[in-house]
Amino acid sequence: MERIAYATEEMARLWRNPSVRRLATLLFAVCAAAVLLVWGYIGYTSDRLRQDWLAQQAAILGRLAAESPEEAPRLARLLAHPERLSPEELAQGRELAAQYGLTEELEASLTPIVGKNRLRNGLLLSGGVLVVFGILALLLLREYRRELTTVRKLALSLENAVKHNVPMKFRLYGEGEIGLLANQAQELAIRLQQTIGQLRRDKLFLKDTVAEISHQLKTPLSSLAVYTDLLLEGAVEPATAREFLETCRRQLDRMEWLIQSLLKIARLEADALPLQLRPAPLGETIEQALDAIRRLAEERGVRIVLDESAAEPVSVPHDPRWLAEAIANLLKNAVEHSPAGSGSPVRIRLERTPVFLRLHVEDSGPGIDPKHLPHVFKKFFRASRSGSGVGLGLPLAKTIAERHGGMLTASLPEGGGTRFSLTLPLHPLPSPGSDETYESVSPDKGEL
Amino acid sequence: MDVIQAENLCKVYGAGSTQVEALKDVSFSVQQGEFVAVVGASGSGKSTLLHLLGGLDRPSSGKVRIDGEDLYGLKEKERAVFRRRKIGFIFQSYNLIPVLSVEENIQLPLLLDHRQPDKAYIADLIRTLGLDQRRAHLPSELSGGQQQRVAIGRALAYRPAIVLADEPTGNLDSANGREVIELLKLAVRQFHQTVIVISHDMNVAAEADRILRMQDGRLIEDSRGGVRA
């Protein structure tokens, strides 16, 4: 059963190829032409045979009429109505004919009509067969060449694309195997171009980032140098010296935070640190994040409120350590942008949809200026000076969210404040390039 | 790299006194990986534009290039193959095949191209779309949001370079609509796709990297960096 199904499938697959269709049409046309030719030939030769036979009979009649006129009409009647002859008459006739040597052993070449016919038959048939096969061979070669030309064009175009990084000039959008091959080759060329473009962009981005990092490090470094020089000179009051040292300490903290954040982002972006995505209770991860931020919140007198939606136990595939880092960064940002000492809390809210789990962190601060909204996730971007950060917390959180197959967005809810929404898929989208997908593909038949 | 280029697109319907100019000289290009929203009042030419970009209609004049290929320079048959392999469509009314199950509907573009669906990928996709429990159901047994997710699955099955969505959230409540848009955004990133969404919902437009505003068949504004109110 299965083999038959497979065979029909194979036939159908073959039939989708334009070249196979052309070939089939060609063969059909040649066959039809050959059949027509055979019929035409048979019509022609039997007509010739009939004429020759009639001529011979007429000649015999003529001779008979001259030698014995009374016998001729009888013979003519017999010739005109052969159906009236009986089998006994046939046997008698054969006996008589045998006496004159007209037996079945008689050589064809000695029988005048047949002999002529045989030569003509031989010449016509061999000529015809040669012509038909010649034409067929020519047409087949043409078809073959056509297919090979397509492959050759494809190969040249692909070579060009690979060598000179240009889009493929030769394109083919067709059914069948060659069409699929051409399609994959085009995809490959496009992918190559995209990758090269991405590499160029990455290089530029890296250049900018390095410039930005050195700028960010140079400022605290130079102030550290100034303060230590002053302290070394010793001409500073003890109270002022303490103040200087505290400033140095703050700058050092800032640099440490900066360097650590940058390292984390770099590790994540460079894929040097694969996340361990596995279903885990989100509540515990939120607790981890809260622990990290609790002291800062107390210092600033900001309450963090877990909405009752966050109390329900939910599980989502994530890497608890990294996601806690992301949530902590969101909380830190929210706490820093909340009015200090006010009663207005930072809220954590969970929302579950059939596809996503969303974690909202909402503050009741003044809200981000709408014109800054598209930029809040850019590295080193700071909408205001109120935060202690260097503009890396939110980019880091966003990178972490994306590595989870999710996203991080900022919005301005109607009631004021700012809302950051961390959206995680309950089942991450299959990633096209990962080993995981590769493995799951290979057990298949590997067909296109 | 420009994935989509529209050059002086014009579309005129009818002739003589009943002639309507649906599109007037629209030109723009879209970069690979962009999420573009086309907004405008109904009758402003948004849908006509999307149909022309997707090769579903023919422009009166002008060109559409996709990956550098002149879409209307191709023969009808070639264009059909091109469309099937390069472009995924999502419609307001879902346009699922009523007699096919969720799984079959999602695999349809692959089956139409006579390819063996990658079962593991399709299964993953169905799980991501939250349709795991519904894979054998018929579209009529699903809610609107679920049906639109099936349509997204169908548009992603082939991982086409371009996804064109015509009012994908038009028949959905805001929660389902948001989910649809977020799924599309994730797909753009994951599969390096380019998405063009038509919508008159400003919340949808705000999610886009770029907004094209249409009015009376003209492109009147092209802005980057959405801001959500």
XYZ file of C-alpha atoms in Angstrom:
677
model
C 0.000 0.000 0.000
C 2.572 2.427 1.151
C 4.874 1.738 -1.746
C 2.103 2.430 -4.216
C 1.302 5.677 -2.502
C 4.981 6.508 -2.566
C 5.211 5.596 -6.246
C 2.286 7.814 -7.207
C 3.779 10.592 -5.138
C 7.059 10.123 -6.912
C 5.289 10.270 -10.282
C 3.422 13.403 -9.278
C 6.675 14.971 -8.120
C 8.288 14.088 -11.443
C 5.345 15.443 -13.358
C 5.680 18.862 -11.695
C 8.988 19.392 -13.489
C 8.482 21.528 -16.572
C 11.230 19.640 -18.379
C 9.561 16.309 -17.712
C 6.333 17.724 -19.050
C 8.049 19.013 -22.155
C 9.743 15.666 -22.611
C 6.442 13.835 -22.257
C 4.811 16.140 -24.802
C 7.706 15.609 -27.160
C 7.597 11.832 -26.873
C 3.849 11.822 -27.321
C 4.097 14.008 -30.402
C 6.793 11.805 -31.935
C 4.795 8.650 -31.184
C 1.668 10.162 -32.723
C 3.646 11.224 -35.788
C 5.129 7.727 -36.092
C 1.668 6.132 -35.872
C 0.335 8.508 -38.530
C 3.324 7.796 -40.730
C 2.837 4.031 -40.390
C -0.806 4.314 -41.367
C 0.003 6.600 -44.269
C 2.707 4.214 -45.392
C 0.429 1.192 -45.193
C -2.249 3.030 -47.181
C 0.321 3.990 -49.780
C 1.932 0.548 -50.218
C -1.346 -1.354 -50.273
C -2.573 1.052 -52.934
C 0.578 0.407 -54.963
C 0.165 -3.347 -54.457
C -3.468 -3.155 -55.568
C -2.521 -1.201 -58.697
C 0.253 -3.635 -59.584
C -2.032 -6.579 -58.988
C -4.845 -5.057 -61.074
C -2.398 -4.306 -63.884
C -1.180 -7.942 -63.844
C -4.740 -9.294 -63.872
C -5.652 -6.951 -66.701
C -2.621 -8.113 -68.689
C -3.587 -11.767 -68.159
C -7.170 -10.981 -69.223
C -5.889 -9.180 -72.291
C -3.716 -12.132 -73.309
C -6.602 -14.566 -72.698
C -9.022 -12.398 -74.679
C -6.607 -12.451 -77.618
C -6.010 -16.225 -77.492
C -9.505 -17.497 -76.572
C -12.111 -14.663 -76.492
C -14.939 -16.858 -75.117
C -12.931 -17.693 -71.942
C -12.024 -14.080 -71.032
C -15.452 -12.883 -69.703
C -15.628 -15.956 -67.443
C -12.226 -15.242 -65.950
C -13.153 -11.583 -65.532
C -16.340 -12.552 -63.631
C -14.345 -14.919 -61.431
C -11.766 -12.212 -60.700
C -14.491 -9.696 -59.882
C -16.269 -12.077 -57.471
C -13.632 -14.121 -55.618
C -16.150 -14.736 -52.785
C -18.048 -17.189 -54.986
C -15.107 -19.598 -55.114
C -15.350 -22.657 -52.834
C -12.578 -24.241 -50.690
C -12.655 -27.365 -52.911
C -11.904 -25.196 -55.907
C -8.988 -23.653 -53.975
C -7.484 -27.116 -53.308
C -7.880 -28.115 -56.976
C -6.374 -24.833 -58.137
C -3.380 -25.238 -55.819
C -2.677 -28.700 -57.242
C -2.785 -27.357 -60.756
C -0.606 -24.323 -59.850
C 1.947 -26.621 -58.177
C 2.482 -28.376 -61.507
C 3.713 -25.026 -62.919
C 5.951 -24.374 -59.877
C 3.649 -21.770 -58.281
C 4.076 -23.134 -54.734
C 4.619 -21.327 -51.385
C 8.291 -22.145 -51.699
C 8.550 -19.783 -54.641
C 11.140 -17.079 -53.898
C 9.592 -13.687 -53.243
C 12.003 -12.041 -55.672
C 10.721 -14.269 -58.460
C 7.128 -13.144 -57.805
C 7.087 -9.911 -59.790
C 4.640 -7.797 -57.740
C 5.920 -8.823 -54.313
C 9.551 -8.478 -55.298
C 9.143 -4.855 -56.352
C 7.080 -4.151 -53.279
C 9.661 -5.660 -50.931
C 12.469 -3.426 -52.115
C 10.317 -0.331 -51.841
C 9.131 -1.398 -48.379
C 12.672 -1.903 -47.141
C 13.908 1.463 -48.416
C 10.922 3.438 -47.167
C 10.781 1.829 -43.747
C 14.491 2.101 -42.933
C 14.548 5.681 -44.208
C 11.486 6.534 -42.137
C 12.835 4.981 -38.961
C 16.144 6.795 -39.381
C 14.425 10.146 -39.897
C 12.050 9.672 -36.938
C 14.806 8.616 -34.558
C 17.066 11.378 -35.829
C 14.439 14.017 -35.127
C 13.711 12.461 -31.742
C 17.395 12.490 -30.816
C 17.754 16.124 -31.877
C 14.748 17.207 -29.840
C 15.924 15.221 -26.813
C 19.361 16.791 -27.038
C 17.790 20.239 -27.280
C 15.720 19.574 -24.193
C 18.749 18.252 -22.341
C 20.785 21.269 -23.356
C 18.036 23.594 -22.201
C 18.062 22.017 -18.742
C 21.843 22.101 -18.566
C 21.869 25.747 -19.665
C 19.559 26.573 -16.773
C 21.856 24.784 -14.334
C 24.882 26.474 -15.854
C 23.311 29.939 -15.588
C 22.377 29.176 -12.032
C 25.907 28.067 -11.210
C 27.505 31.131 -12.835
C 25.092 33.471 -11.136
C 25.684 31.805 -7.781
C 29.430 32.008 -8.293
C 29.108 35.724 -9.006
C 26.969 36.213 -5.957
C 29.470 34.424 -3.747
C 32.570 36.093 -5.195
C 31.338 39.637 -5.539
C 28.584 39.732 -2.968
C 25.935 40.858 -5.434
C 22.364 39.634 -5.708
C 21.892 36.700 -8.073
C 21.182 37.962 -11.558
C 19.658 34.783 -12.869
C 16.388 34.062 -11.190
C 13.931 31.345 -11.759
C 10.558 30.957 -10.175
C 9.223 27.632 -11.264
C 7.848 24.336 -10.132
C 9.825 21.160 -9.981
C 13.281 20.244 -8.803
C 15.207 22.902 -10.715
C 12.775 25.536 -9.462
C 13.360 24.435 -5.876
C 17.124 24.372 -6.371
C 17.054 27.869 -7.879
C 14.900 29.070 -5.009
C 17.298 27.699 -2.412
C 20.284 29.166 -4.235
C 18.598 32.575 -4.262
C 17.779 32.297 -0.582
C 21.390 31.410 0.079
C 22.648 34.428 -1.853
C 20.213 36.729 -0.062
C 21.168 35.271 3.303
C 24.832 35.813 2.473
C 24.227 39.450 1.643
C 22.211 39.961 4.779
C 24.880 38.377 6.917
C 27.589 40.532 5.409
C 25.426 43.612 5.923
C 24.791 42.591 9.506
C 28.515 42.117 10.100
C 29.194 45.603 8.764
C 26.508 47.077 10.992
C 27.850 45.152 13.967
C 31.309 46.521 13.314
C 30.023 50.085 13.217
C 27.984 49.448 16.306
C 31.003 48.026 18.080
C 33.029 51.079 17.124
C 30.375 53.402 18.553
C 30.038 51.289 21.661
C 33.765 51.289 22.298
C 33.854 55.067 21.854
C 30.932 55.420 24.240
C 32.473 53.085 26.811
C 35.807 54.862 26.778
C 33.972 58.149 27.174
C 31.958 56.744 30.069
C 35.101 55.430 31.763
C 37.293 58.428 31.081
C 35.086 60.880 32.970
C 35.155 59.078 36.333
C 38.783 58.109 35.790
C 39.909 61.672 35.296
C 37.987 62.882 38.322
C 39.514 60.027 40.340
C 42.949 61.159 39.175
C 42.268 64.745 40.171
C 41.003 63.839 43.648
C 43.838 61.418 44.377
C 46.381 64.019 43.212
C 44.846 66.562 45.568
C 44.878 64.057 48.410
C 48.479 63.111 47.669
C 49.545 66.730 47.876
C 48.204 66.612 51.423
C 47.070 70.228 51.524
C 43.474 69.245 52.188
C 41.426 69.645 55.354
C 40.479 66.250 56.897
C 36.761 66.940 56.398
C 37.276 67.829 52.760
C 39.560 64.829 52.329
C 36.784 62.590 53.553
C 34.390 64.208 51.136
C 36.876 63.628 48.302
C 37.276 60.003 49.264
C 33.520 59.533 49.314
C 33.305 61.029 45.841
C 36.058 58.652 44.740
C 34.147 55.767 46.252
C 30.985 56.767 44.350
C 32.889 57.039 41.102
C 34.448 53.636 41.696
C 31.025 52.100 42.402
C 29.723 53.644 39.251
C 32.617 52.294 37.240
C 32.209 48.864 38.721
C 28.515 48.834 37.869
C 29.263 50.095 34.396
C 31.882 47.475 33.715
C 29.787 44.674 35.128
C 26.733 45.655 33.116
C 28.772 45.958 29.959
C 30.310 42.563 30.532
C 26.893 41.028 31.053
C 25.456 42.601 27.917
C 28.520 41.600 25.937
C 28.306 38.017 27.153
C 24.619 37.818 26.333
C 24.943 39.452 22.944
C 27.953 37.385 21.982
C 26.055 34.243 22.935
C 29.003 33.320 25.138
C 26.646 32.429 27.907
C 23.771 30.229 26.825
C 20.650 30.767 28.895
C 19.221 27.741 30.652
C 15.591 28.047 29.659
C 13.462 25.647 31.649
C 10.004 25.888 33.145
C 10.380 27.399 36.608
C 8.022 29.199 38.979
C 8.135 32.901 38.201
C 7.230 33.875 41.761
C 10.618 32.769 43.078
C 12.413 34.713 40.376
C 10.451 37.843 41.273
C 11.414 37.309 44.925
C 15.079 37.125 43.924
C 14.751 40.428 42.082
C 12.972 42.007 45.061
C 15.757 40.901 47.405
C 18.303 42.635 45.220
C 16.415 45.903 45.157
C 14.922 46.001 48.671
C 17.678 48.103 50.220
C 17.526 50.764 47.519
C 13.739 50.934 47.829
C 13.969 51.366 51.606
C 16.594 54.075 51.244
C 14.396 56.001 48.888
C 11.230 55.287 50.819
C 9.467 53.647 47.908
C 7.144 50.708 48.464
C 7.064 47.816 45.998
C 3.664 46.199 45.800
C 3.046 42.767 44.353
C -0.338 42.731 42.705
C -2.534 39.778 43.619
C -2.123 38.558 40.025
C 1.548 38.025 40.889
C 0.676 35.850 43.865
C -0.703 33.036 41.710
C 1.869 30.361 41.009
C 2.803 30.498 37.312
C 5.507 28.672 35.496
C 7.197 29.871 32.328
C 10.394 28.687 30.627
C 13.144 31.034 31.785
C 16.606 31.273 33.260
C 15.858 32.399 36.847
C 19.240 34.060 37.434
C 19.146 36.218 34.314
C 15.441 36.993 34.438
C 15.809 38.106 38.066
C 18.553 40.430 36.853
C 16.216 41.878 34.228
C 13.353 42.337 36.672
C 15.702 43.878 39.236
C 16.838 46.394 36.631
C 13.239 47.314 35.849
C 12.480 47.681 39.572
C 15.607 49.756 40.127
C 14.597 52.074 37.308
C 11.048 52.343 38.665
C 12.222 53.021 42.219
C 14.635 55.685 41.055
C 11.950 57.444 39.058
C 9.341 57.362 41.825
C 8.973 60.436 43.991
C 11.068 59.735 47.102
C 9.229 59.116 50.350
C 5.828 59.396 48.758
C 3.208 56.807 49.408
C 2.846 56.012 45.746
C 4.204 52.510 45.214
C 5.864 50.616 42.421
C 3.555 47.847 41.318
C 4.351 44.435 39.844
C 1.502 42.921 37.902
C 1.262 39.669 35.964
C -0.966 39.037 32.995
C -1.391 35.659 31.360
C -2.695 35.189 27.804
C -2.952 31.960 25.812
C 0.445 32.724 24.282
C 2.320 35.051 26.599
C 3.045 35.827 30.174
C 3.458 39.550 30.728
C 5.103 41.088 33.730
C 4.326 44.775 34.163
C 6.381 47.051 36.393
C 4.553 50.336 36.918
C 5.792 53.376 38.749
C 3.838 56.453 39.637
C 6.554 58.924 38.797
C 6.251 61.769 36.341
C 6.423 59.349 33.411
C 8.917 59.391 30.594
C 8.704 62.233 28.151
C 6.947 60.672 25.120
C 9.729 61.895 22.855
C 12.256 59.842 24.842
C 10.155 56.692 24.750
C 11.657 55.217 21.576
C 15.166 55.669 22.987
C 14.927 54.309 26.515
C 16.422 50.965 25.535
C 19.434 52.439 23.792
C 22.717 51.963 25.583
C 23.894 54.961 27.643
C 20.645 56.810 26.993
C 19.467 58.736 30.017
C 16.257 60.718 29.875
C 17.036 62.514 33.121
C 19.829 62.903 35.613
C 17.688 61.614 38.454
C 18.777 57.997 38.173
C 22.093 56.820 39.502
C 22.601 54.525 36.544
C 24.626 54.986 33.442
C 21.909 53.985 31.019
C 22.702 50.283 30.849
C 20.067 48.729 33.127
C 17.212 48.927 30.645
C 19.274 47.786 27.625
C 20.473 44.837 29.688
C 16.887 43.982 30.692
C 15.829 44.200 27.048
C 18.678 41.958 25.904
C 17.741 39.400 28.549
C 14.076 39.517 27.511
C 15.025 38.972 23.880
C 17.301 36.086 24.735
C 14.248 34.522 26.368
C 12.427 34.826 23.044
C 10.359 37.641 24.467
C 10.394 41.419 24.441
C 10.465 44.436 26.664
C 8.370 47.503 25.915
C 7.767 50.803 27.641
C 4.474 52.637 27.630
C 2.706 55.484 29.359
C -0.513 54.278 31.006
C -3.456 56.676 31.210
C -3.202 57.095 34.964
C 0.323 58.513 34.731
C 3.707 57.039 35.518
C 5.622 54.663 33.290
C 4.917 51.019 32.567
C 7.536 48.514 31.508
C 6.097 45.286 30.149
C 8.232 42.181 29.979
C 6.532 39.754 27.600
C 7.637 36.139 27.678
C 6.237 33.447 25.380
C 4.865 30.426 27.223
C 6.583 28.409 24.499
C 9.384 30.274 22.746
C 9.238 30.383 18.956
C 11.414 27.715 17.364
C 14.662 29.369 16.425
C 15.759 28.760 12.850
C 19.480 28.498 13.372
C 19.819 26.672 16.654
C 21.221 23.175 17.036
C 17.985 22.160 18.650
C 16.007 22.773 15.476
C 18.708 21.112 13.441
C 18.474 17.972 15.509
C 14.736 17.908 15.337
C 14.894 18.174 11.549
C 17.398 15.445 10.863
C 15.284 12.416 11.878
C 12.893 13.356 9.097
C 13.369 12.008 5.641
C 15.431 15.101 4.912
C 13.402 15.833 1.848
C 12.644 19.273 0.679
C 19.227 46.146 2.315
C 15.928 47.123 0.747
C 13.542 44.207 0.716
C 10.567 46.054 -0.712
C 10.718 48.937 -3.126
C 7.610 50.684 -4.407
C 8.304 53.009 -7.321
C 5.673 55.523 -8.415
C 2.809 53.154 -7.829
C -0.505 54.225 -9.303
C -3.745 52.325 -9.407
C -6.837 53.464 -11.232
C -10.120 51.587 -11.037
C -12.828 51.984 -13.657
C -12.723 54.367 -16.589
C -14.250 57.619 -17.753
C -16.501 59.476 -15.355
C -16.563 56.611 -12.816
C -12.779 56.469 -12.690
C -11.299 56.251 -9.193
C -7.654 56.862 -8.455
C -6.962 54.541 -5.543
C -3.219 55.168 -5.460
C -1.367 58.196 -6.717
C 2.357 57.989 -7.250
C 3.374 56.160 -4.093
C 7.097 55.487 -3.614
C 8.953 54.140 -0.623
C 11.270 51.344 0.353
C 11.373 49.029 3.333
C 14.520 47.649 4.917
C 14.988 44.059 5.867
C 13.736 43.414 9.404
C 11.502 46.472 9.616
C 8.043 46.369 11.144
C 6.042 48.918 9.202
C 2.502 50.079 9.890
C 0.390 51.672 7.160
C -2.316 53.879 8.618
C -5.043 56.024 7.145
C -8.806 56.383 6.905
C -10.763 53.747 5.019
C -10.617 54.463 1.319
C -7.192 56.065 1.609
C -5.634 53.325 -0.503
C -4.017 51.214 2.226
C -5.446 47.890 1.101
C -4.803 48.620 -2.559
C -1.188 49.350 -1.660
C -0.853 46.100 0.269
C -2.396 44.095 -2.567
C 0.050 45.616 -5.029
C 3.005 44.904 -2.743
C 1.872 41.308 -2.444
C 1.335 40.721 -6.142
C -2.392 40.185 -5.684
C -3.328 42.957 -8.090
C -1.664 44.807 -10.931
C -0.631 48.481 -10.749
C -1.848 50.868 -13.451
C 1.711 52.151 -13.530
C 4.805 51.938 -11.394
C 6.853 49.054 -10.083
C 7.150 46.839 -7.067
C 10.510 45.229 -6.395
C 10.889 42.505 -3.827
C 14.436 41.393 -3.090
C 15.312 43.288 -6.246
C 12.875 41.335 -8.410
C 10.355 43.320 -10.439
C 7.150 41.647 -9.295
C 5.075 42.657 -12.299
C 7.836 41.821 -14.760
C 7.277 38.161 -13.924
C 4.848 35.952 -15.764
C 1.601 35.167 -13.982
C 2.745 31.616 -13.192
C 6.138 32.752 -11.939
C 4.498 35.381 -9.795
C 2.309 32.752 -8.169
C 5.369 30.679 -7.272
C 7.228 33.798 -6.124
C 4.339 34.854 -3.909
C 4.012 31.435 -2.377
C 7.682 31.301 -1.426
C 8.377 34.883 -0.462
C 5.239 36.405 0.985
C 2.944 35.419 3.834
C -0.486 37.006 4.042
C -2.672 37.645 7.062
C -6.174 38.966 6.540
C -8.739 40.646 8.746
C -11.203 37.823 8.174
C -8.492 35.152 8.702
C -9.303 33.361 5.383
C -8.681 29.895 6.754
C -9.828 26.851 4.802
C -12.968 25.750 6.691
C -12.632 22.028 5.969
C -8.991 21.757 7.041
C -7.820 21.346 10.625
C -5.620 23.861 12.436
C -2.510 21.837 11.669
C -3.414 21.387 7.999
C -4.208 25.061 7.572
C -0.808 25.984 8.991
C 0.999 23.536 6.705
C -0.938 24.638 3.640
C 1.724 26.890 2.046
C 4.256 24.067 2.295
C 1.859 21.525 0.863
C 1.009 23.895 -1.987
C 4.703 24.054 -2.811
C 4.882 20.248 -2.547
C 7.310 20.260 0.330
C 7.493 17.905 3.251
C 6.558 19.979 6.288
C 9.239 19.929 8.974
C 7.086 18.262 11.616
C 9.139 19.336 14.614
C 9.142 22.962 13.510
C 5.404 22.974 12.848
C 4.748 21.343 16.236
C 6.901 23.988 17.942
C 5.111 26.727 16.071
C 1.703 25.403 17.074
C 2.784 25.294 20.708
C 4.102 28.849 20.577
C 0.790 29.968 19.118
C -1.010 28.390 22.071
C -2.917 26.030 19.776
C -1.524 22.764 21.087
C -4.922 21.610 22.351
C -6.624 22.722 19.151
C -4.448 21.247 16.428
C -7.133 18.854 15.144
C -9.968 21.390 15.382
C -11.646 23.050 12.425
C -11.540 26.853 12.137
C -15.272 27.058 12.910
C -14.570 25.569 16.345
C -12.120 28.350 17.265
C -12.476 31.855 18.648
C -11.495 34.852 16.554
C -8.193 35.265 18.350
C -7.366 31.598 17.868
C -8.275 31.753 14.181
C -6.004 34.731 13.664
C -3.206 32.870 15.422
C -3.722 29.990 12.983
C -3.425 32.529 10.170
C -0.161 33.771 11.689
C 1.047 30.186 11.864
C 0.187 29.753 8.201
C 2.095 32.925 7.339
C 5.114 31.703 9.333
C 5.123 28.051 8.226
C 7.220 28.833 5.189
C 9.206 31.496 7.044
C 8.638 33.865 4.127
C 10.865 36.933 3.864
C 7.851 39.214 3.953
C 4.611 39.115 5.909
C 1.783 41.373 4.769
C -1.102 41.803 7.192
C -4.325 43.578 6.223
C -6.079 44.793 9.377
C -5.036 41.675 11.316
C -6.595 42.981 14.510
C -9.714 44.426 12.887
C -12.053 41.708 14.131
C -10.360 41.191 17.500
C -10.701 42.733 20.945
C -7.752 44.741 22.159
C -6.189 41.915 24.225
C -6.247 39.478 21.305
C -5.164 42.216 18.946
C -2.157 43.021 21.063
C -1.201 39.367 21.183
C -1.354 39.110 17.403
C 0.888 42.146 16.981
C 3.362 40.892 19.576
C 3.558 37.510 17.862
C 4.295 39.274 14.595
C 6.979 41.364 16.264
C 8.634 38.292 17.731
C 8.521 36.572 14.350
C 10.219 39.532 12.688
C 13.108 39.238 15.079
C 13.337 35.475 15.194
C 13.078 34.802 11.461
C 14.571 38.082 10.181
C 11.323 38.840 8.452
C 9.908 42.102 7.233
C 6.335 42.918 8.207
C 3.899 45.440 6.797
C 0.697 45.832 8.772
C -2.321 47.839 7.749
C -4.321 49.164 10.633
C -6.369 52.051 11.740
C -5.762 51.124 15.355
C -3.159 53.587 16.607
C -2.091 51.154 19.335
C -1.013 48.766 16.608
C 0.747 51.504 14.702
C 2.558 52.572 17.870
C 4.218 49.155 18.078
C 5.778 49.601 14.643
C 9.310 50.752 13.862
C 7.918 52.985 11.196
C 4.569 54.451 10.252
C 3.409 55.255 6.736
C 0.353 57.482 6.680
C -1.936 57.421 3.644
C -4.539 59.941 2.597
C -6.559 59.993 -0.622
C -4.230 57.532 -2.288
C -1.085 59.444 -1.405
C 1.650 58.749 1.054
C 1.617 61.857 3.245
C 3.888 60.917 6.132
C 6.732 58.513 6.806
C 7.853 58.510 10.422
C 10.150 56.301 12.434
C 10.101 55.391 16.100
C 6.575 54.817 17.306
C 5.249 56.444 20.450
C 2.373 54.827 22.234
C -0.105 56.984 24.085
